[in-house]
CSV table of C-alpha atoms in Angstrom, one decimal:
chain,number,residue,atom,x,y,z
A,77,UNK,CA,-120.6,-27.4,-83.9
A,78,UNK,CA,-122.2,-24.2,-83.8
A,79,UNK,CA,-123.4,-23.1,-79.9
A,80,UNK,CA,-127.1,-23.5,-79.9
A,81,UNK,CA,-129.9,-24.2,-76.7
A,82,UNK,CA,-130.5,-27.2,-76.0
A,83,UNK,CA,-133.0,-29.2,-73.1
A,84,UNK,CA,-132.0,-32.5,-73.1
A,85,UNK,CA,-134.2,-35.4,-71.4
A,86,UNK,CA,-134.4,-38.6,-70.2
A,87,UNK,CA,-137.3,-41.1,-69.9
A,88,UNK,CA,-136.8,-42.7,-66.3
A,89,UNK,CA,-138.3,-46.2,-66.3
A,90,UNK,CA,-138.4,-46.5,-62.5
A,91,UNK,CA,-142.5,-47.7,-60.4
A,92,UNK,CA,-143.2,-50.0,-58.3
A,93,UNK,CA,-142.5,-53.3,-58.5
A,94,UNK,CA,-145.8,-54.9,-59.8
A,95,UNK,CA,-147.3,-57.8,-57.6
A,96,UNK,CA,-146.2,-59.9,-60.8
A,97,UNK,CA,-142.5,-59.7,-60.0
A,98,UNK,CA,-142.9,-59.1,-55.9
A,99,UNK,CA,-141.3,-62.5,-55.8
A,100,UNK,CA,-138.2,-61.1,-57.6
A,101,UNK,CA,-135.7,-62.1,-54.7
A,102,UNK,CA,-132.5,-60.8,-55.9
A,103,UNK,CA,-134.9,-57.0,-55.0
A,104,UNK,CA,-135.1,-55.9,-51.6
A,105,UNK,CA,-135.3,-52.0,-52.2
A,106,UNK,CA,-138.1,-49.5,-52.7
A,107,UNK,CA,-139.1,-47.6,-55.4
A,108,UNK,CA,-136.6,-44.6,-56.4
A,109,UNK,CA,-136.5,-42.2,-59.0
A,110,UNK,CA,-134.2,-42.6,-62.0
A,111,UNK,CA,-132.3,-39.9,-64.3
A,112,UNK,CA,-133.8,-36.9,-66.4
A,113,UNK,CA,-131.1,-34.5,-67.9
A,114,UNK,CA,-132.3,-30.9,-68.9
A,115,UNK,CA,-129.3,-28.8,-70.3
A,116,UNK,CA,-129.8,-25.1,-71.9
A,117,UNK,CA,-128.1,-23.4,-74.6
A,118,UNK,CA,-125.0,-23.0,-75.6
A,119,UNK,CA,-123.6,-26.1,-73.3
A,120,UNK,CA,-123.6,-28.8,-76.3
A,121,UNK,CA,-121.2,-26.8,-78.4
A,122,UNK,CA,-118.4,-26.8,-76.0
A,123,UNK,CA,-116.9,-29.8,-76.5
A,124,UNK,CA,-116.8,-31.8,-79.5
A,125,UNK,CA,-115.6,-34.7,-79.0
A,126,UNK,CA,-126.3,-56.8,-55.7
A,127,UNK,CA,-125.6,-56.2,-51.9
A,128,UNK,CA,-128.4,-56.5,-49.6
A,129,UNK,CA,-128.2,-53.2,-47.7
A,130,UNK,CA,-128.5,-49.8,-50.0
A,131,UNK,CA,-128.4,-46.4,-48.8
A,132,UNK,CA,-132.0,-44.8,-49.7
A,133,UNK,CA,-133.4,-41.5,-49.7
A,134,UNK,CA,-135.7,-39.7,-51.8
A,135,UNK,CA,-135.6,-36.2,-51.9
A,136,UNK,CA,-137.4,-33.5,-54.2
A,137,UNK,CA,-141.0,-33.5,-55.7
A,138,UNK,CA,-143.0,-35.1,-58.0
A,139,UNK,CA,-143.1,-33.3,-61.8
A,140,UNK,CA,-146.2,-31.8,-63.1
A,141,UNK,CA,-148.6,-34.2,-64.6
A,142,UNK,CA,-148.3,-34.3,-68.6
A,143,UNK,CA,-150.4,-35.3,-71.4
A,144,UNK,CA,-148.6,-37.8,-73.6
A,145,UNK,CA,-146.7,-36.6,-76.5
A,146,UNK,CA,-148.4,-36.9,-79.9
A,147,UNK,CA,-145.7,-35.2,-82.2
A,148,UNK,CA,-142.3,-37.1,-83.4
A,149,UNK,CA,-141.2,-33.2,-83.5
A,150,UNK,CA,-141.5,-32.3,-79.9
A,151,UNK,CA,-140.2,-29.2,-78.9
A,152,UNK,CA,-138.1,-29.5,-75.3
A,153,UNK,CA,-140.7,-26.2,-74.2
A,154,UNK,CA,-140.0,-27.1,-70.5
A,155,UNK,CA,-137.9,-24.4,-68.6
A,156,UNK,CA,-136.2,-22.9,-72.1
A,157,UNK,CA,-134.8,-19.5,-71.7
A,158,UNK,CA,-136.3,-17.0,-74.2
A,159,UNK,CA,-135.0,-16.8,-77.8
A,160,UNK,CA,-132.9,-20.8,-77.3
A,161,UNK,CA,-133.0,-22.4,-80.5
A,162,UNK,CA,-135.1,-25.8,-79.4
A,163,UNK,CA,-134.1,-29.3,-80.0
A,164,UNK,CA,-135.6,-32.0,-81.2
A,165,UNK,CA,-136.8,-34.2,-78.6
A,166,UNK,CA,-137.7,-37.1,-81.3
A,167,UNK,CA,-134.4,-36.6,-83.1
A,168,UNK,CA,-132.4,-36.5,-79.6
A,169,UNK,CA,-134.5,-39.8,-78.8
A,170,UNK,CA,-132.8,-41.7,-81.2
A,171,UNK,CA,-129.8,-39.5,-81.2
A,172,UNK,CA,-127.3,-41.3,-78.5
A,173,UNK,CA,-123.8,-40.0,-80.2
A,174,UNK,CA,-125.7,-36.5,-79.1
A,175,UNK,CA,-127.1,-37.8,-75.9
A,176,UNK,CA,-123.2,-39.0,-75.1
A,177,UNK,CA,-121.7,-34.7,-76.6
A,178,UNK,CA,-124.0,-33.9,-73.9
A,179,UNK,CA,-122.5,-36.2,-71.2
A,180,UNK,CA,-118.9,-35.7,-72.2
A,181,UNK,CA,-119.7,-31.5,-71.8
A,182,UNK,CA,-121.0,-31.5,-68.3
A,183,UNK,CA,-118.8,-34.2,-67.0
A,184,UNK,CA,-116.1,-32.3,-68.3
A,185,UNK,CA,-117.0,-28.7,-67.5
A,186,UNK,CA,-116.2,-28.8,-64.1
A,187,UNK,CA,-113.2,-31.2,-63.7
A,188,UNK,CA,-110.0,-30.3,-62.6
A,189,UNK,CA,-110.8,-26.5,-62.4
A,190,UNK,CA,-110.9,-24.5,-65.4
A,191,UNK,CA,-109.1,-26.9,-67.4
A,192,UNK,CA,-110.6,-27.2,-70.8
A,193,UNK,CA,-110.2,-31.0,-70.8
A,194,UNK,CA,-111.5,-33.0,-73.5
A,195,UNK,CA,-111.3,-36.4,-72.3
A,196,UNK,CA,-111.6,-38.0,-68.9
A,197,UNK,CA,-109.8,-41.6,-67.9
A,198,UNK,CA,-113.3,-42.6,-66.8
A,199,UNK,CA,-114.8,-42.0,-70.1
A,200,UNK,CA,-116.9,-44.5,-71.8
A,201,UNK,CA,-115.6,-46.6,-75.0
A,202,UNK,CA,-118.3,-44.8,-77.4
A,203,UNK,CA,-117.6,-41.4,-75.7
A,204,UNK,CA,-119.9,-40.0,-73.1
A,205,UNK,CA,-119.4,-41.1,-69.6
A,206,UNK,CA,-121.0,-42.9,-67.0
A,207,UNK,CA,-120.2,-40.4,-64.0
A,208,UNK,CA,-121.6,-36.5,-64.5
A,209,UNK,CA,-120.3,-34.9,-61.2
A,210,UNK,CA,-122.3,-36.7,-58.4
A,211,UNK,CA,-124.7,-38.2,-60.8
A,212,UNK,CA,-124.5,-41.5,-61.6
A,213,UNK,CA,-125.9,-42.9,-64.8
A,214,UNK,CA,-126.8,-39.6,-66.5
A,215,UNK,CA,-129.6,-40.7,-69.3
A,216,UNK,CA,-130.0,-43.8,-68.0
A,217,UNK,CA,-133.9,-44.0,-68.6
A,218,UNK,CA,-133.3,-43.0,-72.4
A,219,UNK,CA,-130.3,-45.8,-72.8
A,220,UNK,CA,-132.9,-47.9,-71.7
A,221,UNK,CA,-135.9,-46.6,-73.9
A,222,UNK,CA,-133.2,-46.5,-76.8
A,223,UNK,CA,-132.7,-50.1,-76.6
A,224,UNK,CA,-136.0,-51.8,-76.0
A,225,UNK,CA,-138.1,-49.8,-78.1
A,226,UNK,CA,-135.6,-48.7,-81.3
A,227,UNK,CA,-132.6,-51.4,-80.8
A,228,UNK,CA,-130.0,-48.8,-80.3
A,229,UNK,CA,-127.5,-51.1,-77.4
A,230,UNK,CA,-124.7,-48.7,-77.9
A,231,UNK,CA,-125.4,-46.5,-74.4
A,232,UNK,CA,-127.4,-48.8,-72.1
A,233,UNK,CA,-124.5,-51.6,-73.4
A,234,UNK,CA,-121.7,-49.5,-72.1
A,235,UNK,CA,-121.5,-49.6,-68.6
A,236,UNK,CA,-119.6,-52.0,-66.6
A,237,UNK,CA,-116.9,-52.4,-64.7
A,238,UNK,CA,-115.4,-49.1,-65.3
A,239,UNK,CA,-118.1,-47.4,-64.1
A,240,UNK,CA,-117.7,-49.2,-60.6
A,241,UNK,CA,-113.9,-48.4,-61.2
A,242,UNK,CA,-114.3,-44.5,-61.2
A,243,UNK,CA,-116.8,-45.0,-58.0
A,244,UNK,CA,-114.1,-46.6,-56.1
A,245,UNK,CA,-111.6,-43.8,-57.3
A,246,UNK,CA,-113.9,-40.6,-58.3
A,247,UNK,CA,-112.5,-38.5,-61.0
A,248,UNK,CA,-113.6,-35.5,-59.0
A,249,UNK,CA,-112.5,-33.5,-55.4
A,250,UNK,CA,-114.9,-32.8,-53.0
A,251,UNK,CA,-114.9,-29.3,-54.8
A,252,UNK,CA,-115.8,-30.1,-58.0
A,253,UNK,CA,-118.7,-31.7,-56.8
A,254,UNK,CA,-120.3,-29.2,-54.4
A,255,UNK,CA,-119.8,-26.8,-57.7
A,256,UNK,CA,-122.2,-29.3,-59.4
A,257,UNK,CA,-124.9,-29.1,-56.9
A,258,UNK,CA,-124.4,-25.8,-55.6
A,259,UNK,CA,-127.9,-23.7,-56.7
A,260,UNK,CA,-126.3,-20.5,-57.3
A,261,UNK,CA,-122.8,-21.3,-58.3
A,262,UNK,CA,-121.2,-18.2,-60.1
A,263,UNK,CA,-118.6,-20.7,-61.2
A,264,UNK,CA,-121.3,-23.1,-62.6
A,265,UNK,CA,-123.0,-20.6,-64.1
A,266,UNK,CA,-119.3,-19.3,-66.1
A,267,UNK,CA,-118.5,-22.9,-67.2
A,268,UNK,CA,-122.8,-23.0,-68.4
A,269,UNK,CA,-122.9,-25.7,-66.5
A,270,UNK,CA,-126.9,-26.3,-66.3
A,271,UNK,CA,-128.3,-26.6,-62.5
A,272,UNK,CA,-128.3,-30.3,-61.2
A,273,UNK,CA,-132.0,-29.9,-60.6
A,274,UNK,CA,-132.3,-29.5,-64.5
A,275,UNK,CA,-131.1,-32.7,-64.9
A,276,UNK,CA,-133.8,-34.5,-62.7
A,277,UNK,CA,-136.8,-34.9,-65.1
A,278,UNK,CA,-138.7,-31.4,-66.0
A,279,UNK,CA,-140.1,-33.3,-68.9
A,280,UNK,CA,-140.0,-36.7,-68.1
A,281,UNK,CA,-143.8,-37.3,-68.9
A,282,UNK,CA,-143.1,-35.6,-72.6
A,283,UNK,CA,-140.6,-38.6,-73.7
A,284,UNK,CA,-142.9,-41.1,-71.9
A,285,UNK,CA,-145.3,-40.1,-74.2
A,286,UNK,CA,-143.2,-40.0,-77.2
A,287,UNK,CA,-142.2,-43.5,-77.0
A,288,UNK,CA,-145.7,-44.7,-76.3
A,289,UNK,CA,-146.7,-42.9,-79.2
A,290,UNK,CA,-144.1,-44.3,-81.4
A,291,UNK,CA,-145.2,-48.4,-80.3
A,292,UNK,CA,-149.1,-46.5,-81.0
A,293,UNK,CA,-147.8,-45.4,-84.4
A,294,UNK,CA,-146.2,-48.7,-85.3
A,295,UNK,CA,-148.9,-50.9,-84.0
A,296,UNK,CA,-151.8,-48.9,-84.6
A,297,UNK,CA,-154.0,-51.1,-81.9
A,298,UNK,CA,-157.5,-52.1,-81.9
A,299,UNK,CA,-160.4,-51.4,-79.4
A,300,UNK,CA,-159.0,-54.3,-77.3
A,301,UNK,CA,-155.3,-53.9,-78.1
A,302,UNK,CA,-155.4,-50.5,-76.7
A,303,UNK,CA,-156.3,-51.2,-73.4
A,304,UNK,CA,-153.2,-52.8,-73.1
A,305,UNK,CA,-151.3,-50.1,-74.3
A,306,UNK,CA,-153.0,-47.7,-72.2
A,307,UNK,CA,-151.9,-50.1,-69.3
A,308,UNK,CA,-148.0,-49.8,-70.3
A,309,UNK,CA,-148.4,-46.0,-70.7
A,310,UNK,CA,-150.2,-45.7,-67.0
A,311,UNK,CA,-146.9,-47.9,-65.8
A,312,UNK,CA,-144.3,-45.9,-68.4
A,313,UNK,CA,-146.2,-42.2,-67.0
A,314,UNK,CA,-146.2,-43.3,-62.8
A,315,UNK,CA,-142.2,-43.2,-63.4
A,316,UNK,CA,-142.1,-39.8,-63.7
A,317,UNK,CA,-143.5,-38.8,-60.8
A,318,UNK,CA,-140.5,-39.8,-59.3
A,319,UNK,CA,-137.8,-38.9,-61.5
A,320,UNK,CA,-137.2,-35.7,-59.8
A,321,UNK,CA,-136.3,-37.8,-56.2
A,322,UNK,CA,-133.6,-39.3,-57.7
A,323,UNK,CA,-131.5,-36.4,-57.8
A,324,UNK,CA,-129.1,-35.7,-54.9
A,325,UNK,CA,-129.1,-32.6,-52.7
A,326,UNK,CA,-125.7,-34.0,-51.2
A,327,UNK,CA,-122.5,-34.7,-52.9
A,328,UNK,CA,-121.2,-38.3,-52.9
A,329,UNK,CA,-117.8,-37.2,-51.7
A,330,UNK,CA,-116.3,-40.7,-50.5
A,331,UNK,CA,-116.2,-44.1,-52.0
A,332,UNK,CA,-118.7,-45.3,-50.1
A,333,UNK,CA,-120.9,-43.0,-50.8
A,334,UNK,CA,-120.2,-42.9,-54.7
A,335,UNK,CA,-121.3,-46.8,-54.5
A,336,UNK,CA,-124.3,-46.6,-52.7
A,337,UNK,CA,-125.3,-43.8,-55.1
A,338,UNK,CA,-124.2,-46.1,-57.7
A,339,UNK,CA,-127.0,-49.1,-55.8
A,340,UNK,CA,-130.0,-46.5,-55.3
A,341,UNK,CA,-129.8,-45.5,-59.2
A,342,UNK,CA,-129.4,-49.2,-60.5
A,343,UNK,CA,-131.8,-50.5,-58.1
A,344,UNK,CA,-134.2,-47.8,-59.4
A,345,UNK,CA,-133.8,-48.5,-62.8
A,346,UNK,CA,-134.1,-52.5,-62.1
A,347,UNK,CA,-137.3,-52.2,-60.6
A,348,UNK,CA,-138.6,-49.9,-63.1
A,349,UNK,CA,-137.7,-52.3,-66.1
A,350,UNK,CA,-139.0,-55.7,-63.9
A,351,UNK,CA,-142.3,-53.3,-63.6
A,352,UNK,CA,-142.9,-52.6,-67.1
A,353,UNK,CA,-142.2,-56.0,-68.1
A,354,UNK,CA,-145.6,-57.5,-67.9
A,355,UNK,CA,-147.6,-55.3,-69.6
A,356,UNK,CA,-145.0,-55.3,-72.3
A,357,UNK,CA,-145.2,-58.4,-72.5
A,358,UNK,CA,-149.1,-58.7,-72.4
A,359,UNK,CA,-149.2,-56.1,-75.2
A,360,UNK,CA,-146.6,-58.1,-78.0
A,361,UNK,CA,-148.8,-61.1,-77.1
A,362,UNK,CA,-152.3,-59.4,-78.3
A,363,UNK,CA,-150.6,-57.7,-81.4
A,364,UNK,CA,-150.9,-60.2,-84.6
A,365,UNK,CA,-148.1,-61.2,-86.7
A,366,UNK,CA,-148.2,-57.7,-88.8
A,367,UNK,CA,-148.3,-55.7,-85.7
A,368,UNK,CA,-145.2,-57.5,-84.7
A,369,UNK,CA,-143.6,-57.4,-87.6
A,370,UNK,CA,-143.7,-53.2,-87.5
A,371,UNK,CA,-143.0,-52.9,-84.0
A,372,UNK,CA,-139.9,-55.0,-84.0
A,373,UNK,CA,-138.8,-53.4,-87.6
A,374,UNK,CA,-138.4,-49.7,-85.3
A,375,UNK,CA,-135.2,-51.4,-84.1
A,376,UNK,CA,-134.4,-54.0,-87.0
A,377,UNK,CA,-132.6,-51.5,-88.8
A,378,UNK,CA,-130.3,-50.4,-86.1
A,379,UNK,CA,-129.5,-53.9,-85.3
A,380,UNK,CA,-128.5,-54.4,-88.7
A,381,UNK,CA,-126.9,-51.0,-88.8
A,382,UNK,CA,-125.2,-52.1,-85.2
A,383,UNK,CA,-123.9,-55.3,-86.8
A,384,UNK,CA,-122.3,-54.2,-89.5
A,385,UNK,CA,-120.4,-51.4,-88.4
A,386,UNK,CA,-118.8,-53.5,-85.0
A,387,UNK,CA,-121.0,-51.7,-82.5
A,388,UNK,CA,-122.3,-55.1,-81.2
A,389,UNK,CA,-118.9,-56.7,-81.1
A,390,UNK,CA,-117.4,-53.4,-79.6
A,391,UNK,CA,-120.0,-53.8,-76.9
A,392,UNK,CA,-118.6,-57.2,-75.9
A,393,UNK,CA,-115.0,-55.3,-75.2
A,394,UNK,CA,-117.3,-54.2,-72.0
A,395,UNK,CA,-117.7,-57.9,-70.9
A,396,UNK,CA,-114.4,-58.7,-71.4
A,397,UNK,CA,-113.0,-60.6,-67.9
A,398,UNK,CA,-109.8,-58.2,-68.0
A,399,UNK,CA,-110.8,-54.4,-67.5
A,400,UNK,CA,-108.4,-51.4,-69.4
A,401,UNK,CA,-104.8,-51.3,-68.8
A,402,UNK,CA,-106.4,-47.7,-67.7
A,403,UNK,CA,-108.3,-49.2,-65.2
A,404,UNK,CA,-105.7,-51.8,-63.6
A,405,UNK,CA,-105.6,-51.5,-59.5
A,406,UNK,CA,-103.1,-48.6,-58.4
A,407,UNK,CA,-101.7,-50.6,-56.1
A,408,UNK,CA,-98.7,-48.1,-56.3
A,409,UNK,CA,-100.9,-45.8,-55.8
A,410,UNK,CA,-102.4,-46.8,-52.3
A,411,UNK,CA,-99.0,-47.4,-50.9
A,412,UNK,CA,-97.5,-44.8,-51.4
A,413,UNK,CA,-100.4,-42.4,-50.1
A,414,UNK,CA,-101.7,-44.5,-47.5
A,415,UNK,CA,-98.7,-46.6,-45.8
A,416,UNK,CA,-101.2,-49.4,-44.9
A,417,UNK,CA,-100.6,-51.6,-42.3
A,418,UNK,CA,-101.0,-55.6,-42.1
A,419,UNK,CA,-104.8,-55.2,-41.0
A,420,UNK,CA,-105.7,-52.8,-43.7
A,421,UNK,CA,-103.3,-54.2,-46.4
A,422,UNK,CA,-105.7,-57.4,-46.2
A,423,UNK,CA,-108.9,-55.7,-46.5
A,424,UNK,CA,-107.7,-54.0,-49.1
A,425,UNK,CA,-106.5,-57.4,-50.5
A,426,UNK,CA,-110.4,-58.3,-50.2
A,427,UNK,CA,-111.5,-54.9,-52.0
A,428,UNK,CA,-109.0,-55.8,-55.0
A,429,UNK,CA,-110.6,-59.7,-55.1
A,430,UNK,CA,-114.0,-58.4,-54.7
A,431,UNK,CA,-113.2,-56.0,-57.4
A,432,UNK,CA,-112.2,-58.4,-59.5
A,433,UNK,CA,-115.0,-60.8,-59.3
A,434,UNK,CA,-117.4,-58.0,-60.0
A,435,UNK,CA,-115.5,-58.0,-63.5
A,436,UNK,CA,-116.5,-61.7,-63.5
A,437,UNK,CA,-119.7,-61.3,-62.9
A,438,UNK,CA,-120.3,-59.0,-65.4
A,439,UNK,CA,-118.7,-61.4,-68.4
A,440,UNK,CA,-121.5,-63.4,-68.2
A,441,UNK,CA,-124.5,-60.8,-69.3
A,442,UNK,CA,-123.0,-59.2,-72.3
A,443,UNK,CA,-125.4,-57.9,-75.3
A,444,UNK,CA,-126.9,-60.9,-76.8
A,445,UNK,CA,-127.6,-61.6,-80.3
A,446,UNK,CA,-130.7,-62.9,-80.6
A,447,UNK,CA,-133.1,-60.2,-78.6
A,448,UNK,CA,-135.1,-59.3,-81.8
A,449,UNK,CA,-138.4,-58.1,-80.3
A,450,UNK,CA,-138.6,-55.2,-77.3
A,451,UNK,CA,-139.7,-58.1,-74.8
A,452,UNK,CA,-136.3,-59.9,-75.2
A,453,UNK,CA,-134.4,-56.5,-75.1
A,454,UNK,CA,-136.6,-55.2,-72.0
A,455,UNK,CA,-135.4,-59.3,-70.1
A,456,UNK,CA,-132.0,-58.3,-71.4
A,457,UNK,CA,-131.9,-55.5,-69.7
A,458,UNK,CA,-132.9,-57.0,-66.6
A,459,UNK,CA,-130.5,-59.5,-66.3
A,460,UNK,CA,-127.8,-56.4,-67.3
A,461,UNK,CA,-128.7,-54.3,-64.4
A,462,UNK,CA,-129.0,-57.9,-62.6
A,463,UNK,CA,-125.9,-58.7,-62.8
A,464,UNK,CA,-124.6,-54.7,-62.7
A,465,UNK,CA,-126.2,-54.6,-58.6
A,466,UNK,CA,-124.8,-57.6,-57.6
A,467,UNK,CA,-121.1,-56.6,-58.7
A,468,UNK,CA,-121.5,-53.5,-57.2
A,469,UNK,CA,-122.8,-54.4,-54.2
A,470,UNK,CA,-120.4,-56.9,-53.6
A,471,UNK,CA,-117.8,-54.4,-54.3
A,472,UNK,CA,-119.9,-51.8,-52.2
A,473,UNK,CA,-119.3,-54.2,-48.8
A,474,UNK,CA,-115.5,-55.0,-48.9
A,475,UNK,CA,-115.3,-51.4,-49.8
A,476,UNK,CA,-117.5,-50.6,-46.6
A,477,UNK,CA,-115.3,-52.8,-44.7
A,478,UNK,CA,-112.3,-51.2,-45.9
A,479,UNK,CA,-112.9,-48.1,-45.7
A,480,UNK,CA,-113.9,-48.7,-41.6
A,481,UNK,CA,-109.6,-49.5,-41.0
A,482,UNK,CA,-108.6,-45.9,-42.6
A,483,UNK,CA,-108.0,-43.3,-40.0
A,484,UNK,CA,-109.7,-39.7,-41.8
A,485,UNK,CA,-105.8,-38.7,-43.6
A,486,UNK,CA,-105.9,-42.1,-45.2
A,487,UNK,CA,-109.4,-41.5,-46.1
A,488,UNK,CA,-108.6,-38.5,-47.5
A,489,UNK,CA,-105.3,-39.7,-49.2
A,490,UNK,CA,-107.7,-42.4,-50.7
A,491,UNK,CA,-110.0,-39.8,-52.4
A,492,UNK,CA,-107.0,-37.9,-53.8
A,493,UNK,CA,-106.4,-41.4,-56.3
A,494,UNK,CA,-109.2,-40.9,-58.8
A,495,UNK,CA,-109.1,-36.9,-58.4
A,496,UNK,CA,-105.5,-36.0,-59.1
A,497,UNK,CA,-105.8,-38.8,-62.5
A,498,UNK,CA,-105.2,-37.1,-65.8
A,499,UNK,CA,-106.5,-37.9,-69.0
């Protein structure tokens, strides 16, 4: 692949909760931004390849407001250095197998020095990967876009349990990670890694748009349909403004701390879809049987598509009750660095079951079958990310308590698991 510039974004699909789904119990968080990735040129081309208590803060400031898109061939204007070749926003949109390049590159650039890996153990089955330095969930509000509005399962369907694996035992040092976030890093700036702040939603309101405008092209609403439209654009647009808070001025640089990044981002994201799924919903139930039939058909062709080539049954490997052989518990491992003693050997004990469970949990809210209109996919989601907090934040508490036994070298021993991995 030729080196060419690229800005890469996300759609973040993170408001308020809606006074429709206030009495959503298993949500006791506020509103938090989600993820917007912006990556300039010549990065792409270098590889080819539900706890109650969550950590909040919101940091950084709202985005500029934006018109909504009206183009399918939107240029990604926003921040581009002069003379980059531009990409495609539409094409990217619909593009994961280049949203996951992208992923793979800048988790990648940084890790374990100057190596030029090209694969990571916490790597996703399709490629791409689920941890990009500190940031959790990198294109999360596009995997979710992708799949409610064109079908496309392959990114959103992806994470699990491995994900929570590599936030137990982070593939990066403490180093690595302050590289990420560091504004001025001359070491960043070698390796083209973009700044973190690029990948916090510059154009976030630009994709809102597009994918409004692609339901407006499909549907092409009436007088009275398009009030309702209009009201799932105001709820789709209000994201943004929060997008850029979502992006961590601190490294995650403990277990702990990777996991409660791990419940702000999916507790973002959950509210965001339980939000927009009213006025969804209130739009498909205005549009007539034609209407339906051409919104639904922008992701009947990737289902089929998805179908026949496995990626649907691939997805299910993700829901399987055993994790990767990769992914076993290194119980080796945490002997031998941190000697544990009968107190902590049981609450590790109770990390490992907890751990376990959260694999369980997961089984049972795989990709389903039978989501054939954006309404069933958007619920789908929901009971996804559902079922993705409570594993983690059960995980997040006996990891809490576990971590409270370690005396600071075990701590440190602990973080060296994930880090010193190879491939």
């Amino acid at each position: 692949m030729s080196k060419f510039g690229v800005a890469v974004v996300a759609v973040a699909l993170v408001t308020a909760l809606s006074s429709a789904a206030e009495a959503r119990r298993h949500l006791g968080l506020g509103p938090l931004g989600a993820f917007t990735s912006l990556f300039p040129g010549g990065f792409l081309a270098r590889h080819h390849v539900h706890h109650r208590h969550v950590r909040v803060h919101q940091i950084g400031k709202p985005p500029v407001e934006n018109a909504p898109v009206a183009s399918q061939n939107v240029p990604a204007a926003t921040n581009e250095r002069s003379g980059e070749e531009r990409l495609d926003i539409g094409r990217l949109f619909t593009a994961p197998e280049a949203r996951r390049q992208v992923a793979t590159n800048a988790a990648l650039a940084l890790w374990h020095g100057d190596r030029d890996a090209t694969v990571g153990w916490w790597s996703h089955g399709h490629g791409g990967y689920g941890w990009v330095g500190p940031l959790f969930w990198p294109f999360a509000d596009n995997d979710v876009y992708g799949y409610v509005v064109f079908g496309d399962g392959m990114g959103f369907w992806d994470y699990g349990y491995p994900d929570i694996y590599a936030g137990l035992f982070g593939p990066y040092s403490s180093d690595e990670l302050t590289t990420y976030i560091a504004p001025d890093s001359p070491r960043r700036r070698e390796r083209k890694v973009p700044p973190l702040q690029q990948f916090c939603g510059d154009v976030a309101q630009e994709i809102a748009g597009l994918a409004i405008d692609q339901i407006n092209r499909a549907v092409q609403p009436t007088e009275g349909q398009r009030a309702a439209l209009d009201r799932f654009a105001v709820a789709s647009k209000s994201v943004a403004r929060i997008i850029q808070a979502s992006c961590p001025k601190q490294v995650a640089s403990t277990a702990p701390a990777r996991l409660a990044s791990m419940q702000q981002r999916i507790a973002a994201i959950l509210q965001g879809v339980i939000s927009l799924e009213p006025p969804l919903q209130d739009l498909y139930d205005l549009l007539n049987d034609d209407q339906k039939r051409r919104l639904n058909a922008l992701a009947n062709e990737q289902f089929e598509v998805a179908s026949a080539n496995g990626t649907i049954r691939a997805s299910a490997k993700v829901c399987d009750a055993s994790p990767p052989f990769a992914l076993q518990w290194p119980t080796d491992e945490i002997d031998a660095k941190l000697h544990p003693n009968d107190a902590q050997r049981e609450a590790l004990w109770r990390l490992q079951r907890a751990s376990a469970e959260a694999v369980e949990i997961l089984s049972y809210e795989c990709q389903p079958r039978d989501a054939m209109t954006p309404s069933d996919r958007l619920a789908a989601v929901d009971r996804r990310l559902d079922a993705l907090q409570k594993a983690i934040n059960l995980v997040s508490l006996t990891m809490d308590e576990f971590h409270a036994t370690l005396d600071d070298k075990q701590k440190s021993q602990f973080e060296l698991i994930g880090s010193q991995r190879a491939s």
